[in-house]
Short mmCIF file of C-alpha atoms in Angstrom, two decimals:
data_model
loop_
_atom_site.label_atom_id
_atom_site.label_comp_id
_atom_site.label_asym_id
_atom_site.label_seq_id
_atom_site.Cartn_x
_atom_site.Cartn_y
_atom_site.Cartn_z
CA MET A 1 -29.85 118.28 -5.21
CA ARG A 2 -26.70 117.23 -7.80
CA TRP A 3 -25.76 114.41 -5.29
CA VAL A 4 -29.13 113.19 -4.83
CA GLY A 5 -29.05 113.19 -8.79
CA ALA A 6 -25.95 111.13 -8.64
CA ILE A 7 -27.28 108.33 -5.96
CA ILE A 8 -29.85 108.26 -8.15
CA LEU A 9 -28.32 107.12 -11.09
CA ILE A 10 -26.42 105.17 -9.77
CA ALA A 11 -28.64 103.40 -8.03
CA ALA A 12 -30.42 103.30 -11.33
CA SER A 13 -27.14 101.53 -12.96
CA TYR A 14 -27.04 98.97 -10.19
CA THR A 15 -30.68 97.83 -10.90
CA CYS A 16 -30.10 97.64 -14.01
CA GLY A 17 -27.10 95.56 -13.57
CA SER A 18 -28.81 93.38 -11.57
CA VAL A 19 -31.93 92.57 -13.65
CA LEU A 20 -29.75 91.67 -16.65
CA ALA A 21 -27.61 89.09 -14.17
CA ASN A 22 -30.97 87.65 -13.52
CA ILE A 23 -32.12 87.14 -17.39
CA GLN A 24 -28.42 85.41 -17.29
CA SER A 25 -30.03 83.02 -14.55
CA ASP A 26 -32.76 82.06 -16.80
CA GLU A 27 -31.12 80.35 -19.16
CA LEU A 28 -29.84 78.18 -16.18
CA LYS A 29 -33.71 77.63 -15.37
CA THR A 30 -34.70 77.20 -18.72
CA VAL A 31 -32.23 73.99 -19.10
CA ASP A 32 -33.22 72.60 -15.24
CA SER A 33 -36.83 72.97 -16.65
CA VAL A 34 -36.39 70.86 -19.72
CA ILE A 35 -34.45 68.79 -17.89
CA ARG A 36 -36.94 68.25 -15.48
CA PHE A 37 -39.60 67.79 -18.61
CA LEU A 38 -36.86 65.19 -20.10
CA THR A 39 -36.78 62.87 -17.27
CA TYR A 40 -40.66 63.13 -16.75
CA MET A 41 -40.82 61.84 -20.27
CA ARG A 42 -38.42 59.11 -19.58
CA ARG A 43 -40.27 57.99 -16.23
CA ARG A 44 -43.69 58.22 -18.21
CA MET A 45 -42.78 56.19 -21.42
CA TYR A 46 -40.30 53.80 -18.88
CA SER A 47 -43.26 53.30 -16.32
CA GLU A 48 -46.68 53.14 -17.90
CA ARG A 49 -45.80 52.94 -21.62
CA ALA A 50 -47.64 56.34 -22.62
CA GLU A 51 -47.80 58.06 -25.30
CA LEU A 52 -46.02 60.98 -26.05
CA PHE A 53 -48.89 63.71 -26.34
CA GLU A 54 -50.39 62.78 -23.10
CA VAL A 55 -47.00 63.10 -21.59
CA PHE A 56 -46.72 66.51 -23.35
CA GLN A 57 -50.35 67.63 -22.09
CA SER A 58 -49.63 66.15 -18.06
CA PHE A 59 -46.63 67.90 -17.79
CA LYS A 60 -46.85 70.76 -15.65
CA ASP A 61 -43.87 73.55 -15.36
CA GLU A 62 -44.59 77.38 -15.19
CA HIS A 63 -41.22 78.38 -16.26
CA LEU A 64 -41.66 75.87 -19.77
CA GLU A 65 -45.56 77.03 -19.78
CA ASN A 66 -44.31 81.12 -19.80
CA LEU A 67 -42.10 81.00 -22.30
CA GLY A 68 -45.24 78.77 -24.59
CA PHE A 69 -42.79 75.66 -25.04
CA LEU A 70 -45.67 73.14 -23.66
CA SER A 71 -48.41 74.74 -25.80
CA ALA A 72 -46.04 74.34 -28.92
CA LEU A 73 -45.47 70.60 -27.96
CA CYS A 74 -49.15 70.02 -27.55
CA SER A 75 -50.16 72.10 -30.87
CA CYS A 76 -50.60 69.55 -33.18
CA ARG A 77 -51.16 65.82 -32.81
CA ASN A 78 -50.35 64.50 -36.21
CA ASP A 79 -46.75 66.11 -36.54
CA PHE A 80 -44.51 66.10 -33.44
CA SER A 81 -41.07 66.58 -35.23
CA GLN A 82 -42.78 70.10 -36.53
CA ASN A 83 -43.90 70.86 -33.10
CA TRP A 84 -41.00 69.47 -31.58
CA GLY A 85 -38.70 72.03 -33.57
CA MET A 86 -41.41 74.87 -33.06
CA ALA A 87 -40.77 74.08 -29.31
CA LEU A 88 -37.12 74.48 -29.27
CA ASP A 89 -36.80 77.94 -31.26
CA LEU A 90 -38.78 79.40 -28.08
CA LEU A 91 -35.97 78.27 -25.89
CA SER A 92 -32.87 80.51 -24.47
CA MET A 93 -30.11 77.40 -24.40
CA ASP A 94 -26.78 77.06 -26.00
CA GLN A 95 -25.92 75.83 -28.81
CA GLU A 96 -24.87 72.45 -27.82
CA SER A 97 -27.97 71.75 -25.42
CA LYS A 98 -29.86 72.93 -28.65
CA ASN A 99 -28.19 70.24 -30.68
CA GLU A 100 -28.93 67.66 -28.54
CA LEU A 101 -32.51 68.42 -28.36
CA VAL A 102 -32.81 68.51 -32.01
CA ILE A 103 -31.03 64.87 -32.18
CA LEU A 104 -33.57 63.86 -29.48
CA GLY A 105 -36.18 65.25 -31.44
CA GLU A 106 -35.33 63.29 -34.75
CA SER A 107 -35.78 60.03 -32.82
CA LEU A 108 -38.25 61.27 -30.60
CA GLY A 109 -41.75 58.29 -30.87
CA LYS A 110 -39.65 56.58 -33.61
CA LEU A 111 -37.59 54.21 -31.27
CA ASN A 112 -38.71 51.04 -29.42
CA LEU A 113 -38.68 51.82 -25.61
CA ASN A 114 -35.17 50.77 -25.28
CA GLU A 115 -33.52 53.17 -27.75
CA GLN A 116 -35.70 55.58 -26.88
CA LEU A 117 -34.00 55.36 -23.40
CA LYS A 118 -30.48 55.19 -24.25
CA ARG A 119 -31.34 58.54 -26.52
CA LEU A 120 -33.31 60.56 -23.93
CA ASP A 121 -30.59 59.35 -21.01
CA VAL A 122 -27.93 60.78 -23.75
CA CYS A 123 -29.76 63.92 -23.72
CA ILE A 124 -30.53 64.40 -20.14
CA ASN A 125 -26.93 63.85 -19.39
CA ALA A 126 -25.63 66.51 -22.35
CA LEU A 127 -27.79 68.92 -20.48
CA GLU A 128 -26.64 68.09 -17.11
CA SER A 129 -23.40 68.88 -17.80
CA SER A 130 -24.30 72.27 -19.37
CA LYS A 131 -26.48 73.17 -16.59
CA GLN A 132 -23.44 72.46 -14.12
CA LYS A 133 -21.59 74.20 -16.68
CA ILE A 134 -24.00 77.62 -16.24
CA GLU A 135 -24.27 77.31 -12.63
CA LYS A 136 -20.53 77.66 -12.17
CA ALA A 137 -20.10 80.49 -14.90
CA ILE A 138 -23.63 82.35 -13.79
CA PRO A 139 -21.75 84.09 -10.67
CA ILE A 140 -18.78 85.16 -12.25
CA LYS A 141 -21.03 86.43 -14.96
CA GLN A 142 -23.62 88.45 -12.90
CA LYS A 143 -20.96 89.95 -10.45
CA THR A 144 -19.58 91.22 -13.70
CA THR A 145 -22.46 92.44 -15.43
CA LYS A 146 -23.49 94.00 -11.71
CA THR A 147 -20.10 95.69 -11.18
CA ILE A 148 -19.73 96.93 -15.00
CA TRP A 149 -23.38 98.88 -14.75
CA LEU A 150 -22.46 99.76 -11.14
CA LEU A 151 -18.90 101.46 -12.22
CA SER A 152 -20.68 102.86 -15.67
CA GLY A 153 -23.07 104.74 -13.43
CA THR A 154 -20.64 106.37 -10.91
CA LEU A 155 -18.56 107.41 -13.96
CA ILE A 156 -21.29 108.93 -15.71
CA ALA A 157 -22.25 110.79 -12.57
CA ILE A 158 -18.82 111.93 -11.49
CA ILE A 159 -18.42 113.33 -15.42
CA LEU A 160 -21.81 115.16 -14.72
CA LEU A 161 -20.56 116.17 -11.21
CA MET B 1 -67.88 48.90 -44.97
CA HIS B 2 -67.11 51.73 -46.73
CA ASN B 3 -66.51 53.37 -43.25
CA THR B 4 -64.15 50.54 -42.30
CA ILE B 5 -61.80 51.45 -45.25
CA GLU B 6 -62.01 55.03 -44.43
CA MET B 7 -61.05 54.16 -41.08
CA LEU B 8 -57.84 52.44 -42.66
CA PHE B 9 -57.39 55.71 -44.78
CA ARG B 10 -56.06 58.20 -41.50
CA TYR B 11 -53.23 55.41 -40.71
CA LEU B 12 -51.81 55.74 -44.71
CA PRO B 13 -49.90 58.76 -46.36
CA LEU B 14 -51.84 60.85 -48.45
CA ARG B 15 -50.58 59.97 -51.66
CA ILE B 16 -51.44 56.36 -51.77
CA SER B 17 -54.98 56.28 -49.49
CA LEU B 18 -56.06 58.41 -52.37
CA ALA B 19 -54.97 56.13 -55.00
CA VAL B 20 -56.76 53.44 -53.20
CA HIS B 21 -59.73 55.30 -52.62
CA ASN B 22 -59.62 55.84 -56.54
CA LEU B 23 -59.88 52.03 -57.23
CA PRO B 24 -62.65 51.28 -59.17
CA LYS B 25 -65.76 50.70 -57.11
CA GLU B 26 -66.19 46.87 -57.87
CA ILE B 27 -62.35 46.46 -56.23
CA PHE B 28 -62.80 49.05 -53.69
CA ASP B 29 -65.71 47.37 -51.81
CA LYS B 30 -64.37 44.18 -51.42
CA ILE B 31 -60.86 44.90 -49.78
CA ASN B 32 -60.03 42.75 -47.11
CA GLU B 33 -56.23 44.21 -46.83
CA ILE B 34 -53.79 47.18 -47.54
CA ARG B 35 -50.80 45.94 -48.29
CA LEU B 36 -47.76 48.84 -47.77
CA ARG B 37 -44.16 47.56 -49.17
CA LEU B 38 -40.68 49.60 -48.85
CA ASN B 39 -39.89 50.41 -52.44
CA ALA B 40 -41.87 47.65 -53.70
CA PRO B 41 -45.49 47.40 -55.28
CA THR B 42 -48.61 48.56 -52.72
CA SER B 43 -51.49 46.34 -53.31
CA VAL B 44 -55.16 45.65 -51.84
CA THR B 45 -56.37 42.15 -51.66
CA VAL B 46 -59.74 41.17 -53.04
CA GLY B 47 -60.75 37.26 -51.85
CA ASN B 48 -57.55 35.70 -52.58
CA GLU B 49 -56.74 37.90 -55.44
CA ASN B 50 -53.26 40.20 -55.10
CA ILE B 51 -54.20 44.19 -56.91
CA VAL B 52 -51.36 45.96 -57.81
CA PHE B 53 -52.51 49.70 -58.50
CA ASP B 54 -50.51 53.24 -59.63
CA SER B 55 -51.02 56.41 -58.28
CA GLN B 56 -53.68 56.59 -59.49
CA GLY B 57 -56.28 53.75 -58.45
CA ASN B 58 -55.60 52.39 -61.99
CA PRO B 59 -54.95 48.31 -61.71
CA CYS B 60 -51.89 47.64 -63.41
CA GLU B 61 -48.74 45.59 -64.10
CA ILE B 62 -46.57 45.26 -60.80
CA THR B 63 -43.58 47.40 -62.89
CA SER B 64 -45.71 50.06 -63.06
CA SER B 65 -47.57 49.99 -59.45
CA ILE B 66 -47.17 52.68 -56.84
CA CYS B 67 -44.40 51.85 -54.36
CA ALA B 68 -44.32 53.47 -50.61
CA THR B 69 -41.32 55.08 -49.92
CA LYS B 70 -39.24 54.96 -46.54
CA ASP B 71 -40.92 58.46 -45.49
CA GLU B 72 -44.20 56.53 -46.12
CA ILE B 73 -43.92 53.36 -44.69
CA GLN B 74 -42.09 55.45 -41.51
CA GLU B 75 -45.69 57.98 -41.44
CA CYS B 76 -47.76 54.98 -41.95
CA ILE B 77 -46.20 53.71 -38.45
CA ALA B 78 -45.75 56.71 -36.92
CA LYS B 79 -50.05 57.24 -37.01
CA LEU B 80 -50.55 53.85 -36.27
CA THR B 81 -48.64 54.31 -33.04
CA HIS B 82 -49.35 57.51 -32.22
CA ASN B 83 -46.20 58.65 -32.56
CA SER B 84 -44.96 56.57 -29.75
CA LEU B 85 -43.49 53.53 -31.37
CA TYR B 86 -42.30 52.86 -27.96
CA THR B 87 -45.72 52.16 -26.50
CA CYS B 88 -45.91 48.67 -29.71
CA ASP B 89 -42.76 47.15 -28.10
CA GLU B 90 -44.22 43.67 -27.19
CA TYR B 91 -46.87 43.47 -30.21
CA ILE B 92 -44.49 44.40 -32.58
CA THR B 93 -42.07 41.74 -32.14
CA ARG B 94 -45.07 39.34 -32.56
CA GLY B 95 -45.38 40.86 -35.79
CA PHE B 96 -48.26 43.39 -35.47
CA ILE B 97 -49.42 46.40 -33.99
CA PRO B 98 -53.16 46.74 -32.79
CA ILE B 99 -54.74 49.72 -34.29
CA PRO B 100 -56.59 52.09 -31.98
CA GLU B 101 -60.07 51.55 -33.29
CA GLY B 102 -59.88 48.09 -33.05
CA GLY B 103 -57.84 45.55 -35.53
CA ARG B 104 -54.02 44.95 -35.85
CA ALA B 105 -51.75 46.23 -38.56
CA GLY B 106 -49.20 43.17 -39.90
CA VAL B 107 -45.40 44.32 -39.53
CA CYS B 108 -42.39 42.98 -40.79
CA GLY B 109 -39.09 44.12 -41.69
CA LYS B 110 -35.35 43.51 -40.41
CA SER B 111 -34.65 42.27 -37.54
CA ASP B 112 -32.01 41.85 -34.50
CA GLY B 113 -33.33 37.83 -34.05
CA LYS B 114 -36.05 39.78 -31.32
CA ASN B 115 -37.32 43.52 -32.42
CA PHE B 116 -37.90 44.87 -36.00
CA MET B 117 -35.34 47.25 -36.33
CA GLU B 118 -36.59 48.39 -39.31
CA ILE B 119 -40.13 48.28 -41.07
CA TYR B 120 -40.48 47.29 -44.48
CA SER B 121 -43.94 46.04 -44.82
CA ILE B 122 -47.28 46.72 -43.20
CA ASN B 123 -50.36 44.92 -43.75
CA LEU B 124 -53.71 46.82 -43.23
CA ARG B 125 -56.42 44.03 -42.36
CA LEU B 126 -59.92 45.09 -42.70
CA HIS B 127 -62.47 43.99 -39.67
CA ARG B 128 -65.58 43.76 -40.66
CA PHE B 129 -68.24 43.28 -38.36
CA LEU B 130 -71.23 41.19 -40.56
CA PRO B 131 -73.52 39.69 -37.19
CA LEU B 132 -75.17 37.26 -39.35
CA VAL B 133 -73.09 35.53 -41.01
CA ALA B 134 -72.81 32.52 -38.74
CA GLU B 135 -76.42 32.91 -38.58
CA ASP B 136 -76.62 29.58 -39.80
CA LEU B 137 -74.33 27.79 -37.10
CA VAL B 138 -76.80 29.37 -34.56
CA LYS B 139 -79.59 27.44 -36.11
CA VAL B 140 -77.53 24.08 -35.57
CA PHE B 141 -77.24 24.70 -32.17
CA SER B 142 -80.30 25.42 -31.39
CA ASP B 143 -81.95 22.37 -33.42
CA LYS B 144 -78.81 19.91 -32.78
CA GLY B 145 -77.13 21.23 -29.50
CA VAL B 146 -74.58 23.66 -28.94
CA GLY B 147 -70.90 21.64 -29.78
CA GLY B 148 -67.18 21.98 -30.67
CA VAL B 149 -66.57 24.14 -33.96
CA LEU B 150 -63.57 24.02 -35.83
CA ILE B 151 -63.76 27.17 -38.98
CA CYS B 152 -61.49 25.88 -41.79
CA SER B 153 -60.01 28.07 -44.41
CA PRO B 154 -57.42 29.34 -46.38
CA PRO B 155 -55.95 32.62 -45.20
CA ALA B 156 -58.26 36.40 -45.64
CA MET B 157 -61.45 34.01 -46.68
CA GLY B 158 -63.23 35.71 -43.38
CA LYS B 159 -62.85 33.34 -40.63
CA THR B 160 -62.20 36.24 -38.23
CA THR B 161 -65.45 37.51 -39.42
CA PHE B 162 -67.21 34.71 -38.73
CA LEU B 163 -65.82 34.36 -35.36
CA ARG B 164 -66.82 37.51 -34.89
CA SER B 165 -70.21 36.97 -35.55
CA ILE B 166 -70.50 33.96 -33.71
CA SER B 167 -69.56 35.56 -30.81
CA TYR B 168 -72.03 38.42 -31.36
CA LEU B 169 -74.90 36.12 -31.97
CA LEU B 170 -74.14 33.37 -29.27
CA SER B 171 -73.35 36.29 -26.28
CA MET B 172 -76.33 38.45 -27.51
CA GLY B 173 -78.76 35.55 -27.70
CA LYS B 174 -79.67 35.63 -31.46
CA GLY B 175 -81.59 32.75 -32.71
CA MET B 176 -80.88 30.74 -29.48
CA ALA B 177 -80.46 31.50 -25.34
CA PRO B 178 -77.32 33.57 -24.55
CA LEU B 179 -74.47 31.40 -23.56
CA ARG B 180 -71.38 32.89 -21.27
CA ILE B 181 -69.02 33.39 -23.88
CA GLY B 182 -64.80 33.28 -23.36
CA ILE B 183 -62.80 34.72 -26.23
CA ALA B 184 -58.90 34.30 -26.08
CA ASP B 185 -58.24 37.20 -28.68
CA THR B 186 -54.33 36.97 -28.78
CA ARG B 187 -54.13 39.47 -31.81
CA TRP B 188 -56.88 42.18 -30.69
CA GLU B 189 -58.73 40.65 -33.91
CA ILE B 190 -61.98 39.16 -32.94
CA THR B 191 -63.41 41.81 -30.86
CA ALA B 192 -61.91 44.92 -32.66
CA GLY B 193 -64.02 47.51 -32.87
CA MET B 194 -66.94 46.24 -31.84
CA ASN B 195 -68.98 46.33 -28.78
CA LEU B 196 -69.70 43.32 -27.56
CA ASN B 197 -72.98 44.01 -25.55
CA GLY B 198 -73.77 40.23 -24.64
CA ILE B 199 -72.37 37.55 -21.93
CA ALA B 200 -68.73 37.84 -23.17
CA ASP B 201 -65.50 37.54 -20.91
CA VAL B 202 -62.69 38.64 -23.46
CA ILE B 203 -58.42 37.93 -23.00
CA LEU B 204 -57.11 40.88 -24.60
CA GLY B 205 -53.25 40.24 -26.35
CA MET B 206 -52.39 36.85 -24.07
CA ASP B 207 -51.17 33.63 -25.49
CA LYS B 208 -54.20 31.68 -26.58
CA ALA B 209 -53.13 28.52 -24.43
CA ALA B 210 -52.81 31.07 -21.31
CA SER B 211 -56.19 32.94 -21.69
CA ILE B 212 -58.16 29.23 -22.45
CA ASN B 213 -56.68 28.46 -19.31
CA ILE B 214 -57.31 31.56 -17.43
CA LEU B 215 -61.58 31.57 -19.02
CA THR B 216 -62.14 27.80 -17.88
CA ARG B 217 -60.57 27.96 -14.82
CA THR B 218 -61.79 31.72 -13.89
CA MET B 219 -64.65 33.22 -15.96
CA SER B 220 -66.08 29.20 -16.26
CA PRO B 221 -67.58 30.28 -19.78
CA GLN B 222 -69.81 27.48 -21.79
CA ILE B 223 -68.02 28.35 -25.04
CA ILE B 224 -64.48 29.66 -25.49
CA ILE B 225 -63.22 31.03 -29.29
CA CYS B 226 -60.46 31.29 -30.53
CA ASP B 227 -58.64 32.30 -33.67
CA GLU B 228 -56.10 30.12 -35.58
CA ILE B 229 -55.08 27.16 -33.15
CA SER B 230 -51.96 25.52 -33.22
CA GLY B 231 -49.89 22.49 -31.52
CA ASP B 232 -49.33 24.95 -28.74
CA GLU B 233 -52.79 25.26 -27.70
CA VAL B 234 -53.60 21.67 -27.45
CA ASP B 235 -53.19 21.04 -23.72
CA ALA B 236 -55.18 23.98 -22.56
CA VAL B 237 -57.89 22.66 -25.18
CA LEU B 238 -57.98 19.14 -24.03
CA GLU B 239 -58.42 20.49 -20.50
CA ALA B 240 -60.89 22.76 -21.00
CA GLN B 241 -62.94 19.96 -22.70
CA ASN B 242 -62.51 18.09 -19.32
CA THR B 243 -64.73 20.91 -17.52
CA GLY B 244 -67.43 20.53 -20.17
CA VAL B 245 -66.52 23.85 -22.51
CA LYS B 246 -66.96 23.45 -25.95
CA LEU B 247 -64.38 25.41 -28.30
CA ILE B 248 -65.12 27.65 -31.53
CA ALA B 249 -61.92 28.07 -33.06
CA SER B 250 -60.53 28.77 -36.67
CA VAL B 251 -57.18 26.78 -38.49
CA HIS B 252 -55.69 27.95 -41.60
CA CYS B 253 -56.36 24.76 -44.11
CA ASN B 254 -57.68 23.81 -47.15
CA HIS B 255 -59.76 21.12 -45.75
CA PRO B 256 -59.78 19.36 -42.13
CA LYS B 257 -57.95 16.12 -43.29
CA GLU B 258 -54.96 18.55 -43.66
CA LEU B 259 -55.18 18.51 -39.94
CA LYS B 260 -54.65 14.42 -39.87
CA ASN B 261 -50.90 14.92 -40.78
CA ARG B 262 -50.20 18.34 -38.62
CA GLY B 263 -49.14 16.41 -35.74
CA ARG B 264 -50.87 17.95 -32.16
CA LEU B 265 -53.59 19.34 -34.06
CA ALA B 266 -54.65 15.62 -35.23
CA LYS B 267 -54.89 14.68 -31.18
CA LEU B 268 -57.71 17.59 -31.09
CA LEU B 269 -59.71 15.83 -33.90
CA GLU B 270 -58.87 12.04 -32.44
CA CYS B 271 -60.32 13.54 -28.70
CA GLY B 272 -63.31 14.12 -30.26
CA ILE B 273 -63.39 18.35 -29.51
CA PHE B 274 -64.95 19.55 -32.60
CA ASP B 275 -68.51 18.18 -33.29
CA TYR B 276 -69.04 20.62 -36.51
CA CYS B 277 -66.68 21.82 -39.13
CA VAL B 278 -67.62 24.87 -40.61
CA MET B 279 -65.72 25.53 -43.91
CA LEU B 280 -65.06 28.94 -45.72
CA LYS B 281 -65.00 29.41 -49.59
CA TYR B 282 -64.69 32.30 -51.67
CA GLU B 283 -66.12 31.99 -55.41
CA ASN B 284 -67.59 35.66 -56.37
CA GLU B 285 -69.03 35.25 -52.85
CA TYR B 286 -68.18 34.10 -49.37
CA LYS B 287 -69.74 31.14 -49.09
CA THR B 288 -70.24 28.78 -45.74
CA GLU B 289 -70.84 24.83 -45.33
CA ILE B 290 -71.61 23.67 -41.95
CA LEU B 291 -70.98 19.94 -41.92
CA PRO B 292 -70.74 17.09 -38.63
CA ILE B 293 -66.84 16.24 -38.34
CA GLY B 294 -67.24 13.00 -38.54
CA ASP B 295 -68.41 12.93 -42.17
CA ILE B 296 -65.46 14.92 -43.52
CA VAL B 297 -62.75 13.77 -41.49
#
């Protein structure tokens, strides 16, 4: 019975570690979705001169929808800078990427097409490099998290035995 | 009329729209333009008079008038462009932003030689639709036959209002049989905010010479209507005349005689493009005078 209990404890610790490791990959998912969003925005601006509100409304992404990012952007038609700030608060990202998005938000819709596209490109590039960093770091972080939880569970099981 | 001004309020910063709203009724009812200037007096135009006012809407001296701040200018631009300035690049380069409901806001400011990097002044023009303003011209057409018409007046005397009216009356067949109208509406002003349900074909946003060429070749109108004609359109107009199309156009001038000294425009008078001249005046009220062009040139 003791052994069964110990195995359950170890399995539970491992599961917890896996869940936490997956949460860490959410950041990658968020950055990836935001990059897709900005790329979509760039394409609609460049090819159709689509208005921001229309761009925000027509973009579909399950992850950003679940976070409430897209509905925050569309919440008020008159004050996009306020919407942008509210939407950014809902994203879990590193501060560097968020800062890039804040800078983009300050000029969004206030520049001519060339300048607007340049700003978008700068932001997309910054997020791409941030994504690469996260992609490199995540497997190590995930492994470490899982290992720590597994070892902790095992240690507790040994002590209890 | 109030509806038109109130339509413009949605593009103004609150502080300025309140001040305009509080202007004395006799001014408010006759406003043609609302002009915002960065850190300089905001004014309204009534006829050919410029009126400055304070934040309470009281007419005042220039030194104590309400001035638009940078944030207020930006707010107005953001509202005019639906927070999407990049959608209006091609218009801003030409000095205006089309108003979504029709009409335009003139803009100017610091330029890099091509684009405006910063906007310092915004001129929101009211576009009135007074359908019967050009009724007298329709009577002349009905009695003496359709001819080319030159509409002359200094700026802000109602040339575009007159063109809007004549477009409506002729295309709807009010006062005479309907005519096929081609409208070259370069700055989105002639057809602004009105539903031309008559037999009119409109080219929006293209330069006038190209519009006149296209309308003549592809839409075979009986009359082409365009605003603020210049020397650049002379060739297109002469070509249109060869196909029998009549032209109704406006021009900035105090008297058609002035056109004789305006190079290429004088050619239009020499070639007999225009049969009538409509002179618009403002003497406490708008006045229209229609004369055969031979009598005055």
